Short mmCIF file of C-alpha atoms in Angstrom, two decimals:
data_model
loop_
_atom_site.label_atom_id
_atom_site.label_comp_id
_atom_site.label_asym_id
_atom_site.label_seq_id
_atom_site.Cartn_x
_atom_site.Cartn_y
_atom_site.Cartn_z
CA UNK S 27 -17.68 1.77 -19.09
CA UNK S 28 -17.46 3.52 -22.16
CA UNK S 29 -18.11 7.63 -22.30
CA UNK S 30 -21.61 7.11 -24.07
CA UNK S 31 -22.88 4.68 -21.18
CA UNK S 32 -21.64 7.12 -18.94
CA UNK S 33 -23.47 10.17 -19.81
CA UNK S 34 -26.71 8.10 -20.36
CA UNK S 35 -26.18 6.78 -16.96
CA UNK S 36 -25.52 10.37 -15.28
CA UNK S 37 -29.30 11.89 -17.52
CA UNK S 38 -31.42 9.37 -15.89
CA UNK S 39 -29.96 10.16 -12.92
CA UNK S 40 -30.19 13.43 -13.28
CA UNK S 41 -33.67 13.78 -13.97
CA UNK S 42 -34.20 11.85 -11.00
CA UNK S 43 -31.72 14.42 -8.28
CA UNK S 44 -34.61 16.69 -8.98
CA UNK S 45 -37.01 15.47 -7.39
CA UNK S 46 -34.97 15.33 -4.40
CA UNK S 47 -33.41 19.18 -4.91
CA UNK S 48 -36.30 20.50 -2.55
CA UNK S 49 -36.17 17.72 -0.21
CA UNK S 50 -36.05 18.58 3.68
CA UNK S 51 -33.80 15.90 4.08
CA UNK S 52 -29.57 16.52 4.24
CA UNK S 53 -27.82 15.17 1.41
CA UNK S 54 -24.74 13.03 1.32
CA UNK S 55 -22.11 12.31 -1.51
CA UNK S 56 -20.24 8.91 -1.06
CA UNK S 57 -17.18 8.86 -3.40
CA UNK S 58 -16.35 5.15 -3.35
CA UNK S 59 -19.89 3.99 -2.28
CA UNK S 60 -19.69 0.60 -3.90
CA UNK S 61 -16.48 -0.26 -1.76
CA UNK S 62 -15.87 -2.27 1.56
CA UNK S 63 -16.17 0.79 3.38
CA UNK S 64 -18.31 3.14 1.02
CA UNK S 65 -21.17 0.62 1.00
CA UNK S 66 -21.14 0.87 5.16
CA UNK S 67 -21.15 4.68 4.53
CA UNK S 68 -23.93 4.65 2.48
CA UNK S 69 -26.15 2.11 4.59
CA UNK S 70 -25.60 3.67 7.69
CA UNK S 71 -26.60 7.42 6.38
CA UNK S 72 -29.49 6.24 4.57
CA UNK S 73 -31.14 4.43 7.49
CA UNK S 74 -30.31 7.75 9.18
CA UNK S 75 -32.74 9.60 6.71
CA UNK S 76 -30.24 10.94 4.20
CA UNK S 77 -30.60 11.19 0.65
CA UNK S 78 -27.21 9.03 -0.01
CA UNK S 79 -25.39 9.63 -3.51
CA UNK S 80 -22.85 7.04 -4.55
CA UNK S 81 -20.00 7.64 -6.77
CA UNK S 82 -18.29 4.85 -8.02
CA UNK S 83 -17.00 2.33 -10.58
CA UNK S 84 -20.21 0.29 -10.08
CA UNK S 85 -23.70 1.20 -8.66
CA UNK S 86 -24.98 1.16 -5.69
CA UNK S 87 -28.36 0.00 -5.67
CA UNK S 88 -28.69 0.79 -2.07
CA UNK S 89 -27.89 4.80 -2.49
CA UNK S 90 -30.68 7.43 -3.23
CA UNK S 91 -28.77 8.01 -6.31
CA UNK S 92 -25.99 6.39 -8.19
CA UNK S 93 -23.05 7.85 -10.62
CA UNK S 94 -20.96 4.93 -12.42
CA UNK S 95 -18.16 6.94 -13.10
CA UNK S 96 -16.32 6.41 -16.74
CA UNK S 97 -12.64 6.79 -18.15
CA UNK S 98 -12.75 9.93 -18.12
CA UNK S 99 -12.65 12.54 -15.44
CA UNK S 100 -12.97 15.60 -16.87
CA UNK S 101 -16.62 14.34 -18.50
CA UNK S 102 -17.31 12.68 -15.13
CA UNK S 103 -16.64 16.09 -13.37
CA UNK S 104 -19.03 17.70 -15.56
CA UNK S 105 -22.09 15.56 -15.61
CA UNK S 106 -21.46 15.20 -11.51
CA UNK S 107 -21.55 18.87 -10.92
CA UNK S 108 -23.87 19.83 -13.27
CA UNK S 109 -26.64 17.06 -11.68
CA UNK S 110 -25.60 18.23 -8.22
CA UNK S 111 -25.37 21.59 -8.35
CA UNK S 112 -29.10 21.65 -7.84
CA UNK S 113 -29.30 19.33 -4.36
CA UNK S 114 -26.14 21.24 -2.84
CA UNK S 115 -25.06 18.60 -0.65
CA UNK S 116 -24.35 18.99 2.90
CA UNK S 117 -21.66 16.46 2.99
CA UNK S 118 -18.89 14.94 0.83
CA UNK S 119 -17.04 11.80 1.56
CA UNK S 120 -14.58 10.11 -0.23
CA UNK S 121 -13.78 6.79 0.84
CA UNK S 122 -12.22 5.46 -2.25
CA UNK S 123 -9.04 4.30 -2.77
CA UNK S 124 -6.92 1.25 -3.16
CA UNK S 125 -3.43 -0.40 -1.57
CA UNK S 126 -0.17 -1.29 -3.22
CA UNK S 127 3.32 -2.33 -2.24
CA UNK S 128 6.70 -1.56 -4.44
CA UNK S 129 10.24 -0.80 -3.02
CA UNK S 130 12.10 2.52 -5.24
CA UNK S 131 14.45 -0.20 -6.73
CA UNK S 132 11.76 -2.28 -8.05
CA UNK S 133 11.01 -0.98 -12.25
CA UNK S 134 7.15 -2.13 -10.96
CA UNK S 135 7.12 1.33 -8.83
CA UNK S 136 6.23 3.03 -11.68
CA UNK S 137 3.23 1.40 -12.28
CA UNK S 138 2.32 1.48 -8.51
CA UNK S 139 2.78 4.95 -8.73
CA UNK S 140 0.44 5.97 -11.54
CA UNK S 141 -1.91 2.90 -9.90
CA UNK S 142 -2.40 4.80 -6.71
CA UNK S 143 -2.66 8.34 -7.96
CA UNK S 144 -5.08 7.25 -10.30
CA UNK S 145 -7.02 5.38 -6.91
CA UNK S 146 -6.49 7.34 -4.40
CA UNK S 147 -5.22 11.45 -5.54
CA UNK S 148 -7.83 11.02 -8.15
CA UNK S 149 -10.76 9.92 -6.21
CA UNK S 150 -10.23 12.92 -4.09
CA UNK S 151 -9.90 15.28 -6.14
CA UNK S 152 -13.34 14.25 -7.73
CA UNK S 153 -14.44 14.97 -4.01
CA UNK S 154 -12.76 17.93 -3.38
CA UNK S 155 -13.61 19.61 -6.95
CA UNK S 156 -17.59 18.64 -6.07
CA UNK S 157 -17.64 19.91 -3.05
CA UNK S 158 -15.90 23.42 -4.24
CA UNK S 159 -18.68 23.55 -6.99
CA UNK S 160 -21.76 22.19 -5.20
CA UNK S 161 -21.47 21.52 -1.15
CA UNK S 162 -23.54 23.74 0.58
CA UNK S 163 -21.94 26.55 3.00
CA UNK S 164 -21.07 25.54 6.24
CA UNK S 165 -20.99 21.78 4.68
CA UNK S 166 -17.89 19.24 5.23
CA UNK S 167 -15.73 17.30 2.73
CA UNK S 168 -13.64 13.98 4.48
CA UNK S 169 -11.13 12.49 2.28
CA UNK S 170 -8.91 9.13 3.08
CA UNK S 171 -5.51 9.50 3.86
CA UNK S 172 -3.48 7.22 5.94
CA UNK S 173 -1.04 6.94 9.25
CA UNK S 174 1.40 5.52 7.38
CA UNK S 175 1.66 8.37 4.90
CA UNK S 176 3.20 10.51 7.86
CA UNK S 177 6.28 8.82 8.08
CA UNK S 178 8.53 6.96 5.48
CA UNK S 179 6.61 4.10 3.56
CA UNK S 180 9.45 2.31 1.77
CA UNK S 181 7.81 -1.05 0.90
CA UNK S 182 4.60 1.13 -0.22
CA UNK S 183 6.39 4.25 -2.51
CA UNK S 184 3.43 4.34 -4.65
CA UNK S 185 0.79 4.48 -1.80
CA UNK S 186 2.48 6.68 0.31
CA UNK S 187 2.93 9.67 -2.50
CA UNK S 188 -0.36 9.15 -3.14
CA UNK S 189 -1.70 9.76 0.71
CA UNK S 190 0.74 12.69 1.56
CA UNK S 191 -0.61 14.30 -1.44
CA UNK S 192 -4.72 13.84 -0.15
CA UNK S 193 -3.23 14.89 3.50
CA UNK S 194 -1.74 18.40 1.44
CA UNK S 195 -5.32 18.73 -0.92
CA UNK S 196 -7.25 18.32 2.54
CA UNK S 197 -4.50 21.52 3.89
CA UNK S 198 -4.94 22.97 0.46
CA UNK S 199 -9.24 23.29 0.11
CA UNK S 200 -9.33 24.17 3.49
CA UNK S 201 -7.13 27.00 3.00
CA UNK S 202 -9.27 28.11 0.24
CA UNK S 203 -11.60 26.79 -2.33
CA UNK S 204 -14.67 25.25 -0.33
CA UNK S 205 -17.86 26.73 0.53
CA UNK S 206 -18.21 29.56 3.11
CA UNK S 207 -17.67 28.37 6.42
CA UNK S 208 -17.18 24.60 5.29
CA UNK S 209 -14.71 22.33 7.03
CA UNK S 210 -12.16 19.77 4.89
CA UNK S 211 -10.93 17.17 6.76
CA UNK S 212 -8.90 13.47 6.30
CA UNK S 213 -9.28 10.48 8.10
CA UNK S 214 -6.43 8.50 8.35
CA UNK S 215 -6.51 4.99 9.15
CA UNK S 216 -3.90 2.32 9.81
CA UNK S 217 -5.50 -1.04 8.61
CA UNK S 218 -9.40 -1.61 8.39
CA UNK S 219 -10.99 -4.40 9.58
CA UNK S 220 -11.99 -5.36 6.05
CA UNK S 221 -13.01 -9.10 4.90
CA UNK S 222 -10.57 -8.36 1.99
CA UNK S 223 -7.38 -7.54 4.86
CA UNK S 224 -8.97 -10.71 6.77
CA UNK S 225 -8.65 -12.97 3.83
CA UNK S 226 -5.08 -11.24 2.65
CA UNK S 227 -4.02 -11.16 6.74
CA UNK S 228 -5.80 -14.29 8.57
CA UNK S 229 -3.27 -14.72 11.24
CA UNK S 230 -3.08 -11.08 12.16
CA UNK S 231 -3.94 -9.15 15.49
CA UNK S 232 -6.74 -7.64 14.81
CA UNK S 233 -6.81 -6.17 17.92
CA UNK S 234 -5.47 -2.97 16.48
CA UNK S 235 -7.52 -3.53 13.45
CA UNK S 236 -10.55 -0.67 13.33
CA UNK S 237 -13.46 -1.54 12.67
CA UNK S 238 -15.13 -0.29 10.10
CA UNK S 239 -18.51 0.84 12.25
CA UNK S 240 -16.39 3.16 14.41
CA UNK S 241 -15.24 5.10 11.35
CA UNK S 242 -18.90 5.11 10.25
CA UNK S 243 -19.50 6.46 13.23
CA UNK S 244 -17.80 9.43 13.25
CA UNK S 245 -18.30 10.39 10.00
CA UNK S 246 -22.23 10.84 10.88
CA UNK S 247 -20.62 12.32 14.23
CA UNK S 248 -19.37 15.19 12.09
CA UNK S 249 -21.67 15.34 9.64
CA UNK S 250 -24.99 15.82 12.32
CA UNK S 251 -22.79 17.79 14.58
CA UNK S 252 -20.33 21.01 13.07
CA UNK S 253 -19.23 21.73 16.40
CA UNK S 254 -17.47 18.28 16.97
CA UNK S 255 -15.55 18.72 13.61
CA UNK S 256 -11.75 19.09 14.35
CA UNK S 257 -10.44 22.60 12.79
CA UNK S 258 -10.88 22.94 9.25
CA UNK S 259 -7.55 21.37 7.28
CA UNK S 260 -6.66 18.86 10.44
CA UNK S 261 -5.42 15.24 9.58
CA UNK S 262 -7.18 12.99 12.21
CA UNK S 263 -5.50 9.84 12.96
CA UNK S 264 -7.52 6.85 13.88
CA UNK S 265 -5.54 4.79 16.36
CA UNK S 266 -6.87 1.65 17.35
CA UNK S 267 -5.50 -0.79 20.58
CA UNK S 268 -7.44 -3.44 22.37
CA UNK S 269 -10.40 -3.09 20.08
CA UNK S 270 -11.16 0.53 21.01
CA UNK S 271 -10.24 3.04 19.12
CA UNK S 272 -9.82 6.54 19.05
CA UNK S 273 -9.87 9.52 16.73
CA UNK S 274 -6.36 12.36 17.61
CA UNK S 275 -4.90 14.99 15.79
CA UNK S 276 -2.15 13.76 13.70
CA UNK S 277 1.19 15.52 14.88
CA UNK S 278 3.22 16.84 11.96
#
């Protein structure tokens, strides 16, 4: 999308937040809510009553609200806050993101590198930056990291620089930036049980594979609930064996 299509996407949208500003009902922000996982997100809270905004590539005709983001963050940031600033969301999610492999010795890991920062550290930092400017207090910002971004990911360089760097923003906004008496917190998963990893993975066990309902789950578990949040700043690992699957503080 170009810049001008952009900011004539984010006015009508605008125009339309308002009528929602003085709505009873809580308010969600779904970064990545055109995605595998974002599009669950946004179902699930809006059949829960939520006014559901998506923030992605591509619309979400499902959301409340959509913002088609365009090549250019700083303009996106603007037009974002300056629509939301008004609804002060309760909740921001980001579930966008993206996968890629590359070894150090490979001359591709350079592109991998700037690929996944500009997927993953970007996309959350869009989060992170709108829920500093707009979240309500005592709201809750989840960002994505992932398991294997707490150990060594040599087959993934790219990926894993880019998830140890959402797992120290999540430390960082926690520590100070957010709302008064927000919480920041990341989910990190191992693999999802996505139709994209079934297609890429078909002989896997995806016994160990979570599904993507129980992540759903618990983000409208913390999201209705403050006092089942984990402390602010915590990295919450979501294990999954046998088909069930749990949510545990990630040990450092």
């Amino acid at each position: 999308k170009n810049k001008t299509t952009m900011h004539c996407i984010a006015s009508k949208i605008g125009s339309g937040l308002r009528r929602y500003s003085t709505s009873a009902k809580p308010v969600i922000v779904v970064q990545g809510g055109a995605g595998q996982l974002g599009r669950q997100v946004v179902d699930k809270f809006s059949v829960k009553g939520w006014t559901v905004i998506s923030i992605d590539l591509v619309q979400n005709d499902k959301a409340t609200k959509s913002f088609v983001l365009g090549s250019d963050s700083v303009a996106d940031a603007k037009d974002i806050v300056g629509q939301l600033s008004e609804l002060k969301p309760d909740v921001v999610v980001s579930v966008a993101g993206g996968w890629a492999g590359g070894s150090i010795n490979e001359v591709e890991v350079f592109n991998a590198v700037n690929s996944m920062w500009n997927m993953n550290v970007t996309s959350a930092v869009m989060a992170s930056h709108i829920a500093s400017n707009c979240m309500k207090e005592g709201g809750l910002l989840v960002l994505t990291g992932a398991s294997a971004a707490l150990g060594p990911t040599s087959g993934m360089i790219g990926y894993g620089l880019a998830k140890v760097a959402t797992h120290h923003l999540v430390k960082s906004v926690a520590d100070s930036g957010l709302p008064k008496d927000s919480s920041a917190l990341a989910i990190l998963p191992a693999t999802i049980d996505t139709q994209a990893n079934r297609d890429a993975m078909p002989t896997a066990d995806r016994s160990t594979w979570t599904p993507i309902d129980a992540i759903v789950d618990k983000l409208v578990d913390w999201a209705s609930t403050p006092s089942s949040r984990p402390p602010s700043g915590s990295l919450v690992k979501i294990e999954t064996q046998n088909s069930k699957t749990q949510f545990v503080l990630a040990n450092e």
